[in-house]
N, CA and C of each residue as an Amber inpcrd file, in Angstrom:
protein
   285
   0.8350000  -1.1820000   0.0000000   0.0000000   0.0000000   0.0000000
   0.8790000   1.2450000   0.0000000   0.4240000   2.2950000  -0.6530000
   1.1760000   3.5470000  -0.6320000   0.9070000   4.2910000   0.6640000
   1.6420000   5.3890000   0.8670000   1.4730000   6.1690000   2.0960000
   0.1000000   6.8240000   2.1690000  -0.5620000   6.9970000   1.0220000
  -1.8590000   7.6770000   1.0260000  -3.0450000   6.7210000   1.0860000
  -2.7850000   5.3970000   1.1070000  -3.8760000   4.4380000   1.2350000
  -3.5410000   3.4090000   2.2990000  -4.5760000   2.7590000   2.7780000
  -4.4200000   1.7270000   3.7890000  -5.6440000   0.8240000   3.6940000
  -5.5900000  -0.3480000   4.2920000  -6.7770000  -1.2000000   4.3780000
  -7.4900000  -0.8070000   5.6550000  -8.6290000  -0.1590000   5.4860000
  -9.3470000   0.4090000   6.6220000 -10.8410000   0.1560000   6.4680000
 -11.5550000   0.4020000   7.5370000 -13.0110000   0.2730000   7.5230000
 -13.6310000   1.6090000   7.1540000 -14.8000000   1.5460000   6.5270000
 -15.5280000   2.7730000   6.2190000 -17.0230000   2.5060000   6.2780000
 -17.7650000   3.5770000   6.3990000 -19.2190000   3.5220000   6.3790000
 -19.7130000   4.5390000   5.3610000 -20.8280000   4.2500000   4.7160000
 -21.4350000   5.2250000   3.8210000 -22.3430000   6.1510000   4.6200000
 -22.2130000   7.4480000   4.3400000 -23.0340000   8.4690000   4.9800000
 -23.6590000   9.3120000   3.8730000 -24.9750000   9.3990000   3.8680000
 -25.7060000  10.2120000   2.8970000 -25.9140000  11.5920000   3.5010000
 -25.5070000  12.6350000   2.7700000 -25.6240000  14.0050000   3.2710000
 -26.5320000  14.7930000   2.3360000 -27.5780000  15.3820000   2.9030000
 -28.4790000  16.2640000   2.1580000 -28.1960000  17.7010000   2.5490000
 -28.1440000  18.5980000   1.5440000 -27.9810000  20.0200000   1.8220000
 -29.3110000  20.7160000   1.5640000 -29.8120000  21.3840000   2.5840000
 -31.0270000  22.1830000   2.4600000 -30.5850000  23.6350000   2.3880000
 -30.4200000  24.1510000   1.1510000 -29.8300000  25.4770000   0.9680000
 -30.6920000  26.5980000   1.5450000 -32.0090000  26.4880000   1.4550000
 -32.8750000  27.5380000   2.0030000 -32.7390000  27.6370000   3.5180000
 -32.5910000  26.5060000   4.1910000 -32.4390000  26.4880000   5.6470000
 -30.9760000  26.5820000   6.0670000 -30.0620000  26.5440000   5.0750000
 -28.6140000  26.5610000   5.3470000 -28.2410000  25.4630000   6.3390000
 -28.6960000  24.2500000   6.0310000 -28.5170000  23.1080000   6.9270000
 -28.0930000  21.8800000   6.1260000 -27.2410000  21.0770000   6.7330000
 -26.8570000  19.7760000   6.1960000 -27.3960000  18.7110000   7.1440000
 -28.0040000  17.6640000   6.5890000 -28.4830000  16.5300000   7.3760000
 -27.7760000  15.2880000   6.8430000 -27.1660000  14.5210000   7.7540000
 -26.4180000  13.3250000   7.3630000 -27.0100000  12.0980000   8.0310000
 -27.1070000  11.0100000   7.2540000 -27.6010000   9.7360000   7.7760000
 -26.5990000   8.6430000   7.4210000 -26.1690000   7.8900000   8.4240000
 -25.3060000   6.7360000   8.1790000 -26.1840000   5.6270000   7.6090000
 -25.7460000   5.0160000   6.5140000 -26.5730000   4.0220000   5.8430000
 -26.4630000   2.6270000   6.4400000 -25.4640000   2.3750000   7.2920000
 -25.2980000   1.0500000   7.8880000 -25.8080000   0.9410000   9.3220000
 -25.8620000   2.0450000  10.0340000 -26.3370000   2.0400000  11.4210000
 -27.3070000   3.1990000  11.6120000 -28.1930000   3.1390000  12.6150000
 -29.2110000   4.1780000  12.7920000 -28.6630000   5.4440000  13.4570000
 -27.9620000   6.2800000  12.6610000 -27.3910000   7.5240000  13.1720000
 -27.7000000   8.6380000  12.1730000 -28.2820000   9.7380000  12.6790000
 -28.5920000  10.9190000  11.8670000 -28.1270000  12.1480000  12.6320000
 -27.4720000  13.0910000  11.9250000 -27.0420000  14.3430000  12.5440000
 -27.3750000  15.5090000  11.6220000 -27.3330000  16.7230000  12.1930000
 -27.6300000  17.9500000  11.4640000 -26.6070000  19.0010000  11.8600000
 -26.1890000  19.8360000  10.8880000 -25.2410000  20.9110000  11.1830000
 -25.3310000  21.9830000  10.0980000 -24.6260000  23.0980000  10.3360000
 -24.6800000  24.2480000   9.4310000 -23.7110000  24.1370000   8.2590000
 -22.6620000  23.3200000   8.3720000 -21.6780000  23.1740000   7.2980000
 -21.3610000  21.6960000   7.0840000 -20.7720000  21.3930000   5.9280000
 -20.3810000  20.0170000   5.6360000 -19.3050000  19.5470000   6.6120000
 -18.3480000  20.4160000   6.9410000 -17.3060000  20.0500000   7.9120000
 -17.8990000  19.7250000   9.2780000 -18.8540000  20.5470000   9.7160000
 -19.4750000  20.3140000  11.0260000 -20.3140000  19.0370000  11.0330000
 -21.0210000  18.7750000   9.9440000 -21.8410000  17.5620000   9.8980000
 -20.9320000  16.3270000   9.8830000 -19.7710000  16.4200000   9.2110000
 -18.8220000  15.2980000   9.2140000 -18.2870000  15.0510000  10.6240000
 -17.9310000  16.1260000  11.3150000 -17.4190000  16.0090000  12.6850000
 -18.4720000  15.4250000  13.6260000 -19.7020000  15.9320000  13.5200000
 -20.7890000  15.4200000  14.3640000 -21.0840000  13.9510000  14.0640000
 -21.0150000  13.5750000  12.7810000 -21.2860000  12.1910000  12.3990000
 -20.2310000  11.2640000  12.9890000 -18.9680000  11.6550000  12.9340000
 -17.9130000  10.8250000  13.5200000 -18.1680000  10.6060000  15.0080000
 -18.5280000  11.6700000  15.7270000 -18.8210000  11.5480000  17.1590000
 -20.0310000  10.6530000  17.4070000 -21.0620000  10.8170000  16.5940000
 -22.2800000  10.0160000  16.7640000 -22.0130000   8.5340000  16.4870000
 -21.2210000   8.2470000  15.4590000 -20.8890000   6.8550000  15.1430000
 -20.0480000   6.2450000  16.2560000 -19.0620000   6.9990000  16.7430000
 -18.2420000   6.5140000  17.8570000 -19.1140000   6.2230000  19.0780000
 -20.0640000   7.1170000  19.3670000 -20.9760000   6.9100000  20.4890000
 -21.8520000   5.6830000  20.2990000 -22.3270000   5.4820000  19.0720000
 -23.1370000   4.2970000  18.7770000 -22.3440000   3.0320000  19.0620000
 -21.1020000   2.9730000  18.5630000 -20.2830000   1.7730000  18.7480000
 -19.8390000   1.5870000  20.1970000 -19.7060000   2.6710000  20.9590000
 -19.4110000   2.5360000  22.3920000 -20.6030000   1.9300000  23.1250000
 -21.8080000   2.2910000  22.7040000 -23.0280000   1.7840000  23.3280000
 -23.3420000   0.3590000  22.8780000 -23.1920000   0.0920000  21.5980000
 -23.5070000  -1.2140000  21.0170000 -22.2100000  -1.8580000  20.5240000
 -21.3850000  -2.2980000  21.4680000 -20.0450000  -2.7930000  21.1430000
 -20.0560000  -4.0150000  20.2230000 -21.0570000  -4.8610000  20.3480000
 -21.1110000  -6.0600000  19.5070000 -21.3490000  -5.7190000  18.0350000
 -21.9370000  -4.5580000  17.7760000 -22.2080000  -4.1370000  16.4000000
 -20.9450000  -3.6710000  15.6790000 -19.9840000  -3.1360000  16.4310000
 -18.7840000  -2.5380000  15.8350000 -18.0770000  -3.4960000  14.8720000
 -17.7060000  -4.6680000  15.3610000 -16.9740000  -5.6230000  14.5300000
 -17.8340000  -6.1120000  13.3750000 -19.0860000  -6.4300000  13.6520000
 -19.9810000  -6.9390000  12.6050000 -20.1460000  -5.9300000  11.4730000
 -20.3460000  -4.6680000  11.8170000 -20.5690000  -3.6340000  10.8060000
 -19.2730000  -3.2870000  10.0900000 -18.2000000  -3.0440000  10.8360000
 -16.9640000  -2.5750000  10.2180000 -16.2390000  -3.6550000   9.4260000
 -16.4290000  -4.9200000   9.7560000 -15.7920000  -5.9870000   8.9770000
 -16.3760000  -6.1100000   7.5730000 -17.5910000  -5.6110000   7.3750000
 -18.2190000  -5.6590000   6.0550000 -17.5320000  -4.7170000   5.0720000
 -16.9140000  -3.6690000   5.5880000 -16.3660000  -2.6160000   4.7310000
 -14.8740000  -2.4280000   4.9950000 -14.0510000  -3.3630000   4.5140000
 -12.5980000  -3.2580000   4.6880000 -11.9300000  -3.4210000   3.3310000
 -11.5780000  -2.2880000   2.7390000 -10.8960000  -2.2990000   1.4520000
  -9.8360000  -1.2070000   1.4400000  -8.9270000  -1.2330000   0.4680000
  -7.9660000  -0.1330000   0.3520000  -8.6910000   1.1420000  -0.0810000
  -8.5610000   2.1870000   0.7010000  -9.1720000   3.4770000   0.3830000
  -8.2090000   4.5870000   0.7740000  -8.3670000   5.7770000   0.1880000
  -7.5310000   6.9110000   0.5960000  -7.7460000   7.2220000   2.0720000
  -6.7450000   7.7910000   2.7070000  -6.8410000   8.1350000   4.1250000
  -7.7400000   9.3390000   4.3790000  -8.1090000  10.0760000   3.3380000
  -9.0450000  11.1950000   3.4860000 -10.4240000  10.7510000   2.9960000
 -11.5020000  11.3060000   3.5760000 -12.8460000  10.9180000   3.1280000
 -13.0480000  11.2190000   1.6440000 -13.6380000  10.2910000   0.9430000
 -13.9870000  10.5030000  -0.4550000 -15.3250000  11.2310000  -0.4920000
 -15.3980000  12.3200000  -1.2560000 -16.6170000  13.1190000  -1.3710000
 -17.1990000  12.8810000  -2.7590000 -18.4690000  12.4660000  -2.7900000
 -19.1410000  12.1670000  -4.0500000 -20.3420000  13.1100000  -4.1740000
 -20.1910000  14.2810000  -4.8480000 -21.3010000  15.2270000  -4.9630000
 -22.3250000  14.7690000  -5.9970000 -23.5790000  15.1470000  -5.7680000
 -24.6520000  14.8240000  -6.6930000 -25.8250000  15.7530000  -6.4280000
 -25.9220000  16.8340000  -7.1830000 -27.0020000  17.7950000  -6.9710000
 -26.9210000  18.4060000  -5.5900000 -28.0260000  18.3470000  -4.8360000
 -28.0200000  18.8900000  -3.4730000 -27.6240000  17.8370000  -2.4480000
 -27.1420000  16.6750000  -2.9080000 -26.6980000  15.5960000  -2.0130000
 -25.1930000  15.4490000  -2.1320000 -24.5940000  14.9950000  -1.0430000
 -23.1800000  14.6450000  -1.0320000 -23.0470000  13.3470000  -0.2630000
 -22.3740000  12.3720000  -0.8420000 -22.1210000  11.1170000  -0.1430000
 -20.6590000  11.1050000   0.2830000 -20.4190000  10.8530000   1.5670000
 -19.0620000  10.7520000   2.0900000 -18.7490000   9.2920000   2.3610000
 -17.5970000   8.8300000   1.9080000 -17.1100000   7.5100000   2.2960000
 -16.1860000   7.7810000   3.4730000 -16.7000000   7.6210000   4.7000000
 -15.9850000   8.0330000   5.9050000 -15.1350000   6.9010000   6.4610000
 -13.8860000   7.2090000   6.7310000 -12.9490000   6.2620000   7.3150000
 -13.2630000   6.0950000   8.7940000 -13.3140000   4.8410000   9.2530000
 -13.5880000   4.5600000  10.6590000 -12.4270000   3.7700000  11.2390000
 -12.0120000   4.0940000  12.4570000 -10.9430000   3.3090000  13.0750000
 -11.4110000   1.8780000  13.3000000 -10.5640000   0.9140000  13.0660000
 -10.9160000  -0.4880000  13.2190000 -10.4790000  -0.9680000  14.5890000
 -11.2950000  -1.7780000  15.2030000 -10.8810000  -2.3560000  16.4780000
 -12.0110000  -2.5360000  17.4300000
């Protein structure tokens, strides 16, 4: 693997931008976590915290969910824009 990639776990997060309300809403597609924030950076930060909290609460889910998504990916989140939606492929620590 190169220095910019690694074999890591990731989760898909669907992000909707509501431009009139100046709000981003993000939903993790693998676990029941939804967050809202004013910017894409803030929604990403809140989502990471919410996912970490979910896995701290439901420890048995962590391995089951994260083992499904282990492939070589860039160390930075991949951003996939599409109209008023943005999909982030978010890197999650494994363990």
